[in-house]
Short mmCIF file of C-alpha atoms and ligand atoms in Angstrom, two decimals:
data_model
loop_
_atom_site.label_atom_id
_atom_site.label_comp_id
_atom_site.label_asym_id
_atom_site.label_seq_id
_atom_site.Cartn_x
_atom_site.Cartn_y
_atom_site.Cartn_z
CA UNK A 1 0.00 0.00 0.00
CA UNK A 2 2.82 2.34 1.03
CA UNK A 3 4.64 1.57 -2.23
CA UNK A 4 1.54 2.15 -4.28
CA UNK A 5 1.02 5.54 -2.65
CA UNK A 6 4.67 6.44 -3.22
CA UNK A 7 4.42 5.49 -6.91
CA UNK A 8 1.22 7.48 -7.31
CA UNK A 9 2.81 10.46 -5.59
CA UNK A 10 5.89 10.37 -7.85
CA UNK A 11 3.73 10.05 -10.96
CA UNK A 12 1.75 13.09 -9.91
CA UNK A 13 4.83 15.11 -9.03
CA UNK A 14 6.64 14.28 -12.26
CA UNK A 15 3.58 14.32 -14.48
CA UNK A 16 4.88 16.15 -17.51
CA UNK A 17 3.06 19.33 -18.36
CA UNK A 18 0.96 18.90 -21.48
CA UNK A 19 2.97 20.11 -24.46
CA UNK A 20 1.54 23.47 -25.42
CA UNK A 21 1.61 24.64 -28.93
CA UNK A 22 -1.21 27.12 -29.32
CA UNK A 23 -0.36 29.21 -32.37
CA UNK A 24 -3.43 31.38 -32.75
CA UNK A 25 -6.09 33.04 -30.63
CA UNK A 26 -9.44 31.32 -30.99
CA UNK A 27 -12.02 33.56 -29.38
CA UNK A 28 -14.84 31.70 -27.66
CA UNK A 29 -13.16 28.26 -27.74
CA UNK A 30 -11.89 26.33 -24.73
CA UNK A 31 -8.42 27.60 -23.86
CA UNK A 32 -6.33 24.93 -22.13
CA UNK A 33 -3.50 25.82 -19.75
CA UNK A 34 -0.27 23.80 -19.42
CA UNK A 35 -2.22 21.08 -17.58
CA UNK A 36 -4.86 20.85 -20.30
CA UNK A 37 -7.49 22.57 -18.15
CA UNK A 38 -9.59 25.47 -19.48
CA UNK A 39 -8.12 28.70 -18.08
CA UNK A 40 -10.08 29.84 -15.05
CA UNK A 41 -9.41 33.60 -14.81
CA UNK A 42 -12.63 35.43 -15.64
CA UNK A 43 -13.16 39.19 -15.55
CA UNK A 44 -9.40 39.36 -15.60
CA UNK A 45 -6.56 41.66 -16.39
CA UNK A 46 -2.97 41.18 -17.44
CA UNK A 47 0.27 42.62 -16.13
CA UNK A 48 3.64 42.44 -17.85
CA UNK A 49 6.59 41.94 -15.51
CA UNK A 50 10.21 40.97 -16.23
CA UNK A 51 9.59 39.45 -19.65
CA UNK A 52 6.37 37.60 -18.87
CA UNK A 53 2.67 38.29 -18.88
CA UNK A 54 0.63 37.48 -15.78
CA UNK A 55 -3.11 36.97 -16.13
CA UNK A 56 -5.19 37.41 -12.97
CA UNK A 57 -8.89 36.63 -12.94
CA UNK A 58 -11.85 35.25 -11.02
CA UNK A 59 -11.67 31.55 -10.29
CA UNK A 60 -15.21 30.33 -11.01
CA UNK A 61 -16.71 26.99 -10.08
CA UNK A 62 -19.33 24.74 -11.64
CA UNK A 63 -23.03 25.26 -11.26
CA UNK A 64 -25.44 28.08 -10.64
CA UNK A 65 -23.58 29.28 -7.53
CA UNK A 66 -20.31 29.36 -9.44
CA UNK A 67 -20.07 33.13 -9.45
CA UNK A 68 -19.51 33.16 -5.70
CA UNK A 69 -15.86 33.41 -4.71
CA UNK A 70 -15.19 29.96 -3.28
CA UNK A 71 -11.49 29.87 -4.14
CA UNK A 72 -10.07 33.30 -5.00
CA UNK A 73 -8.08 35.00 -7.73
CA UNK A 74 -6.33 32.67 -10.14
CA UNK A 75 -2.98 33.52 -11.79
CA UNK A 76 -1.40 32.25 -15.02
CA UNK A 77 1.84 33.25 -16.75
CA UNK A 78 2.89 33.30 -20.37
CA UNK A 79 5.71 34.52 -22.59
CA UNK A 80 3.64 34.65 -25.79
CA UNK A 81 0.05 35.30 -24.60
CA UNK A 82 -1.08 32.05 -26.26
CA UNK A 83 0.36 29.33 -24.03
CA UNK A 84 -0.39 29.80 -20.34
CA UNK A 85 1.12 28.16 -17.28
CA UNK A 86 -1.03 27.80 -14.20
CA UNK A 87 0.58 29.66 -11.29
CA UNK A 88 -1.97 28.86 -8.60
CA UNK A 89 -4.30 31.01 -6.53
CA UNK A 90 -2.75 34.44 -6.05
CA UNK A 91 -5.33 35.64 -3.51
CA UNK A 92 -7.29 33.08 -1.54
CA UNK A 93 -10.66 33.81 -0.05
CA UNK A 94 -10.75 33.35 3.74
CA UNK A 95 -12.05 29.87 4.45
CA UNK A 96 -11.77 30.12 8.25
CA UNK A 97 -13.03 33.51 9.26
CA UNK A 98 -16.72 34.23 8.59
CA UNK A 99 -16.11 37.85 9.60
CA UNK A 100 -13.48 38.50 6.96
CA UNK A 101 -14.56 40.83 4.15
CA UNK A 102 -13.31 38.17 1.73
CA UNK A 103 -14.83 35.20 3.48
CA UNK A 104 -15.54 32.21 1.23
CA UNK A 105 -18.84 32.81 -0.59
CA UNK A 106 -18.40 36.55 -1.01
CA UNK A 107 -18.48 38.00 -4.53
CA UNK A 108 -15.03 38.95 -5.77
CA UNK A 109 -14.95 40.21 -9.35
CA UNK A 110 -12.65 41.73 -11.98
CA UNK A 111 -9.32 41.66 -10.07
CA UNK A 112 -6.53 43.77 -11.59
CA UNK A 113 -2.88 43.87 -10.54
CA UNK A 114 -0.28 46.61 -11.02
CA UNK A 115 3.34 46.87 -9.92
CA UNK A 116 4.60 49.79 -7.89
CA UNK A 117 8.25 50.37 -8.76
CA UNK A 118 8.78 52.71 -5.77
CA UNK A 119 7.67 50.18 -3.14
CA UNK A 120 8.45 46.98 -5.04
CA UNK A 121 4.93 45.73 -4.20
CA UNK A 122 2.36 44.10 -6.44
CA UNK A 123 -0.99 45.74 -5.80
CA UNK A 124 -4.33 44.10 -6.52
CA UNK A 125 -7.69 45.88 -6.47
CA UNK A 126 -10.98 44.12 -7.12
CA UNK A 127 -14.74 44.55 -6.92
CA UNK A 128 -15.95 43.08 -3.64
CA UNK A 129 -19.46 42.28 -2.46
CA UNK A 130 -19.78 41.14 1.14
CA UNK A 131 -21.19 37.65 1.64
CA UNK A 132 -24.96 37.46 1.84
CA UNK A 133 -25.57 41.04 0.74
CA UNK A 134 -26.07 40.53 -2.98
CA UNK A 135 -24.53 43.48 -4.80
CA UNK A 136 -25.40 46.05 -2.11
CA UNK A 137 -21.97 46.67 -0.54
CA UNK A 138 -20.37 47.80 -3.82
CA UNK A 139 -16.86 47.99 -2.38
CA UNK A 140 -13.40 47.90 -3.78
CA UNK A 141 -10.91 45.52 -2.16
CA UNK A 142 -7.14 45.78 -1.85
CA UNK A 143 -4.50 43.05 -1.54
CA UNK A 144 -0.71 43.26 -1.72
CA UNK A 145 2.13 40.87 -2.52
CA UNK A 146 5.93 40.86 -2.67
CA UNK A 147 5.99 38.34 -5.50
CA UNK A 148 4.08 38.70 -8.75
CA UNK A 149 2.24 35.38 -8.43
CA UNK A 150 1.42 36.03 -4.78
CA UNK A 151 0.45 35.05 -2.21
CA UNK A 152 -1.44 38.34 -1.98
CA UNK A 153 -2.48 39.46 1.48
CA UNK A 154 -5.88 41.09 1.82
CA UNK A 155 -5.54 44.60 3.28
CA UNK A 156 -9.01 46.16 3.41
CA UNK A 157 -12.17 46.96 1.46
CA UNK A 158 -13.91 50.30 1.20
CA UNK A 159 -16.33 52.59 -0.51
CA UNK A 160 -13.90 55.14 -1.91
CA UNK A 161 -13.75 58.92 -1.79
CA UNK A 162 -15.79 59.40 1.41
CA UNK A 163 -16.28 63.11 2.08
CA UNK A 164 -14.80 64.17 -1.26
CA UNK A 165 -16.49 65.94 -4.16
CA UNK A 166 -15.50 64.99 -7.69
CA UNK A 167 -13.15 67.47 -9.41
CA UNK A 168 -15.67 68.03 -12.18
CA UNK A 169 -18.69 68.62 -9.94
CA UNK A 170 -20.14 72.13 -10.03
CA UNK A 171 -20.05 74.05 -6.73
CA UNK A 172 -23.66 75.16 -7.08
CA UNK A 173 -24.83 71.51 -7.05
CA UNK A 174 -23.18 70.71 -3.72
CA UNK A 175 -25.98 72.17 -1.64
CA UNK A 176 -28.83 70.84 -3.74
CA UNK A 177 -31.55 68.56 -2.25
CA UNK A 178 -34.23 66.44 -3.86
CA UNK A 179 -37.58 65.01 -2.74
CA UNK A 180 -37.31 61.35 -1.54
CA UNK A 181 -40.11 60.15 -3.76
CA UNK A 182 -38.80 60.90 -7.27
CA UNK A 183 -40.01 58.17 -9.62
CA UNK A 184 -37.03 56.16 -10.96
CA UNK A 185 -36.39 56.96 -14.60
CA UNK A 186 -38.76 59.94 -14.64
CA UNK A 187 -37.17 63.03 -16.25
CA UNK A 188 -36.83 64.63 -12.80
CA UNK A 189 -35.11 61.54 -11.39
CA UNK A 190 -32.65 61.31 -14.29
CA UNK A 191 -31.83 65.00 -13.90
CA UNK A 192 -31.43 64.57 -10.14
CA UNK A 193 -28.95 61.68 -10.64
CA UNK A 194 -27.06 63.78 -13.19
CA UNK A 195 -26.96 66.58 -10.65
CA UNK A 196 -25.47 64.28 -8.02
CA UNK A 197 -28.40 62.89 -6.00
CA UNK A 198 -26.74 59.47 -5.54
CA UNK A 199 -23.29 60.97 -5.18
CA UNK A 200 -24.61 63.08 -2.34
CA UNK A 201 -26.46 60.13 -0.79
CA UNK A 202 -23.10 58.30 -0.51
CA UNK A 203 -20.96 61.35 0.23
CA UNK A 204 -20.28 60.56 3.92
CA UNK A 205 -19.91 56.80 3.73
CA UNK A 206 -17.99 56.65 0.44
CA UNK A 207 -19.00 55.99 -3.14
CA UNK A 208 -20.20 52.71 -4.65
CA UNK A 209 -17.52 50.81 -6.58
CA UNK A 210 -18.59 47.88 -8.75
CA UNK A 211 -17.12 46.85 -12.16
CA UNK A 212 -13.57 48.15 -12.19
CA UNK A 213 -10.21 48.33 -13.85
CA UNK A 214 -6.84 49.90 -13.08
CA UNK A 215 -4.72 52.02 -15.37
CA UNK A 216 -1.13 53.19 -14.93
CA UNK A 217 -0.39 56.26 -17.02
CA UNK A 218 3.00 56.98 -18.57
CA UNK A 219 3.95 59.27 -15.65
CA UNK A 220 3.48 56.34 -13.26
CA UNK A 221 0.23 57.66 -11.76
CA UNK A 222 -2.36 54.94 -11.28
CA UNK A 223 -6.12 55.26 -11.61
CA UNK A 224 -9.01 53.17 -10.31
CA UNK A 225 -11.92 53.27 -12.74
CA UNK A 226 -15.23 51.89 -11.54
CA UNK A 227 -18.98 51.86 -12.00
CA UNK A 228 -20.53 53.95 -9.24
CA UNK A 229 -23.84 55.61 -8.28
CA UNK A 230 -25.90 52.38 -8.77
CA UNK A 231 -23.93 51.64 -11.97
CA UNK A 232 -25.23 54.84 -13.54
CA UNK A 233 -22.01 56.84 -13.52
CA UNK A 234 -18.37 55.89 -13.91
CA UNK A 235 -15.85 57.32 -11.46
CA UNK A 236 -12.16 57.66 -12.26
CA UNK A 237 -10.07 58.06 -9.11
CA UNK A 238 -6.42 58.82 -8.70
CA UNK A 239 -4.54 56.37 -6.47
CA UNK A 240 -1.84 57.45 -4.01
CA UNK A 241 1.82 57.12 -5.06
CA UNK A 242 2.08 53.68 -3.43
CA UNK A 243 -1.18 52.64 -5.21
CA UNK A 244 -2.59 51.52 -1.84
CA UNK A 245 -5.18 54.25 -1.37
CA UNK A 246 -7.31 56.96 -2.98
CA UNK A 247 -6.02 60.54 -3.07
CA UNK A 248 -9.55 61.97 -3.08
CA UNK A 249 -9.10 63.34 -6.60
CA UNK A 250 -11.74 61.83 -8.84
CA UNK A 251 -14.07 62.65 -11.69
CA UNK A 252 -17.51 61.53 -12.79
CA UNK A 253 -17.84 60.22 -16.33
CA UNK A 254 -21.10 60.12 -18.30
CA UNK A 255 -23.54 60.67 -15.41
CA UNK A 256 -26.57 58.37 -15.95
CA UNK A 257 -24.72 56.80 -18.93
CA UNK A 258 -25.03 53.32 -17.35
CA UNK A 259 -21.51 52.14 -18.19
CA UNK A 260 -20.03 48.92 -16.80
CA UNK A 261 -16.93 46.84 -17.54
CA UNK A 262 -14.46 49.71 -18.15
CA UNK A 263 -11.26 48.98 -20.07
CA UNK A 264 -8.80 51.65 -21.17
CA UNK A 265 -5.76 52.29 -23.37
CA UNK A 266 -3.80 55.14 -24.91
CA UNK A 267 -3.27 55.45 -28.65
CA UNK A 268 -1.93 58.31 -30.72
CA UNK A 269 -2.13 60.87 -27.93
CA UNK A 270 -5.73 60.02 -26.98
CA UNK A 271 -7.13 57.88 -24.20
CA UNK A 272 -9.83 55.42 -25.21
CA UNK A 273 -12.19 53.57 -22.94
CA UNK A 274 -14.37 50.65 -24.01
CA UNK A 275 -17.27 49.89 -21.68
CA UNK A 276 -20.54 47.96 -21.81
CA UNK A 277 -24.08 48.82 -20.90
CA UNK A 278 -25.71 47.22 -17.84
CA UNK A 279 -27.66 44.02 -18.51
CA UNK A 280 -26.38 41.64 -15.82
CA UNK A 281 -24.58 38.63 -17.35
CA UNK A 282 -26.27 39.16 -20.72
CA UNK A 283 -24.21 40.86 -23.41
CA UNK A 284 -25.04 44.25 -24.87
CA UNK A 285 -23.45 46.79 -27.20
CA UNK A 286 -19.98 48.09 -26.28
CA UNK A 287 -19.35 51.84 -26.04
CA UNK A 288 -16.21 53.68 -27.05
CA UNK A 289 -15.31 56.87 -25.16
CA UNK A 290 -12.40 59.22 -25.82
CA UNK A 291 -10.52 61.83 -23.81
CA UNK A 292 -7.31 63.86 -24.00
CA UNK A 293 -6.27 62.69 -20.54
CA UNK A 294 -7.33 60.10 -17.97
CA UNK A 295 -8.93 62.77 -15.77
CA UNK A 296 -10.17 64.76 -18.75
CA UNK A 297 -13.50 65.20 -20.47
CA UNK A 298 -14.66 61.82 -21.71
CA UNK A 299 -16.94 61.85 -24.72
CA UNK A 300 -18.98 59.06 -26.23
CA UNK A 301 -17.80 58.12 -29.73
CA UNK A 302 -19.65 55.05 -30.96
CA UNK A 303 -20.06 51.30 -30.71
CA UNK A 304 -16.58 50.18 -31.82
CA UNK A 305 -17.79 46.74 -32.99
CA UNK A 306 -18.53 46.09 -36.65
CA UNK A 307 -20.24 43.21 -38.44
CA UNK A 308 -22.55 40.48 -37.24
CA UNK A 309 -23.43 40.59 -33.51
CA UNK A 310 -21.91 44.04 -33.15
CA UNK A 311 -24.77 45.00 -30.85
CA UNK A 312 -23.87 42.17 -28.48
CA UNK A 313 -20.10 42.77 -28.53
CA UNK A 314 -19.89 39.32 -30.16
CA UNK A 315 -21.68 37.87 -27.09
CA UNK A 316 -19.16 39.23 -24.61
CA UNK A 317 -18.37 42.02 -22.17
CA UNK A 318 -15.10 43.94 -21.92
CA UNK A 319 -12.68 43.33 -19.08
CA UNK A 320 -9.25 44.70 -20.09
CA UNK A 321 -7.23 46.17 -22.94
CA UNK A 322 -3.74 44.79 -23.15
CA UNK A 323 -0.86 46.60 -24.90
CA UNK A 324 1.33 43.96 -26.57
CA UNK A 325 4.97 44.27 -25.50
CA UNK A 326 7.52 44.99 -28.20
CA UNK A 327 4.95 45.99 -30.82
CA UNK A 328 3.81 49.48 -31.67
CA UNK A 329 0.14 50.37 -31.43
CA UNK A 330 -0.76 46.74 -30.74
CA UNK A 331 -3.64 46.28 -28.31
CA UNK A 332 -5.77 43.27 -27.45
CA UNK A 333 -9.37 43.74 -26.40
CA UNK A 334 -10.13 41.16 -23.71
CA UNK A 335 -13.73 40.28 -22.93
CA UNK A 336 -15.74 37.59 -21.17
CA UNK A 337 -18.46 35.46 -22.65
CA UNK A 338 -20.19 34.70 -19.36
CA UNK A 339 -21.96 31.40 -18.67
CA UNK A 340 -24.08 32.27 -15.63
CA UNK A 341 -25.54 28.72 -15.44
CA UNK A 342 -22.06 27.19 -15.30
CA UNK A 343 -19.58 30.05 -14.77
CA UNK A 344 -16.45 27.88 -14.94
CA UNK A 345 -17.26 27.35 -18.62
CA UNK A 346 -17.10 31.09 -19.36
CA UNK A 347 -15.11 31.77 -22.52
CA UNK A 348 -12.59 34.45 -23.41
CA UNK A 349 -13.07 36.73 -26.39
CA UNK A 350 -9.75 38.31 -27.29
CA UNK A 351 -9.68 40.43 -30.42
CA UNK A 352 -6.99 42.70 -31.88
CA UNK A 353 -7.92 46.38 -31.83
CA UNK A 354 -7.89 47.71 -35.38
CA UNK A 355 -8.04 51.38 -36.37
CA UNK A 356 -10.23 52.91 -39.05
CA UNK A 357 -9.15 55.66 -41.47
CA UNK A 358 -9.93 58.31 -38.84
CA UNK A 359 -7.69 56.49 -36.38
CA UNK A 360 -10.63 55.29 -34.28
CA UNK A 361 -10.52 51.85 -32.62
CA UNK A 362 -12.57 49.12 -34.30
CA UNK A 363 -13.41 45.59 -33.17
CA UNK A 364 -14.21 42.94 -35.72
CA UNK A 365 -15.00 39.27 -35.07
CA UNK A 366 -12.34 36.73 -36.02
CA UNK A 367 -12.64 32.96 -35.57
CA UNK A 368 -8.89 32.77 -35.32
CA UNK A 369 -6.02 35.29 -35.44
CA UNK A 370 -2.35 35.51 -34.56
CA UNK A 371 0.17 38.13 -33.46
CA UNK A 372 1.26 38.73 -37.07
CA UNK A 373 -1.87 40.81 -37.44
CA UNK A 374 0.01 43.59 -35.63
CA UNK A 375 2.88 43.61 -38.14
CA UNK A 376 1.05 46.04 -40.39
C1 DGJ B 401 -22.11 42.52 -15.05
C2 DGJ B 401 -20.73 42.76 -14.52
O1 DGJ B 401 -19.97 43.28 -15.54
C3 DGJ B 401 -20.17 41.47 -14.01
O2 DGJ B 401 -18.84 41.67 -13.58
C4 DGJ B 401 -21.05 41.02 -12.90
O3 DGJ B 401 -21.01 41.94 -11.86
C5 DGJ B 401 -22.47 40.86 -13.41
N1 DGJ B 401 -22.95 42.09 -13.98
C6 DGJ B 401 -23.42 40.44 -12.32
O4 DGJ B 401 -24.73 40.42 -12.81
#
């Protein structure tokens, strides 16, 4: 018996990784890692560090409850973006402490990791919903690690920007009050939300923070971009120099625009953001916004998708835009094709960002594509 166990153990330890030879991106197909298992990193983001890409995302499980965080944030690494090695769970949910903000069974979505060169720390922020409260808490969570693949240590969760007015909020609106009984979606209600009714409601306790991403600008400043005010208005907040907190400088983007799933990149001196509308796990049409700076005036441009299923973002929802290392003007749009009935089976829709003759980003469906597309 002992021998049998020993043999089994050695077989498992020395089990060769499955030879990986993925040569093209195949949006929507199963995407096996080095162990032959479909990558489990949903709502993710990617960080490039010392010659390798690191993909962090939600570890989902099987079945209808699979969107609950039962495991944590999964990490994979790759040198070529096609073949991924499983690196384990970078941030584990707390399985022992029911009072932890990240206790097993909470909702932990869209984790993003950035590296702070000044402190040498890897900083993860994510959308956190406290266990048993549905989507009411609307917090952002913070975890930190000394090593890129973790383990990340949970630091705290919060509703950001408590007691702070947005930089682009008119002084004359700060004292405004509204009747409690405005009918949702009536003209008066929409105007009240535009004028900051929900912002003011959450002013003392801190603002709601749901779907999120992080962006590090070329000057090293980092920004936390999230859906706030009941998902009606995006907030872009500046992070402190160590990326571990909010400076209190933030702006509102598209009040009542109902944008979720923000993803952002810079091209040709402009900042572009691709978002989705708000329809739960169901796909909807993507939106392209443009600005001259991260904290600037964001304007709606169009739906950047073309062709069949353009109004459903090819059955997916944005999560991140990845600049490809070593190539100029090469960006990959990363999106999730959610499977709410069996979340672990969610698929990844990665498409190259193309540019039209006006220089505007365009997304077009491709069954298969490879990096050569960027050698234009
Ligand atoms: C859409 C969001 O983009 C997802 O991250 C998730 O929060 C779902 N809504 C939940 O319905």
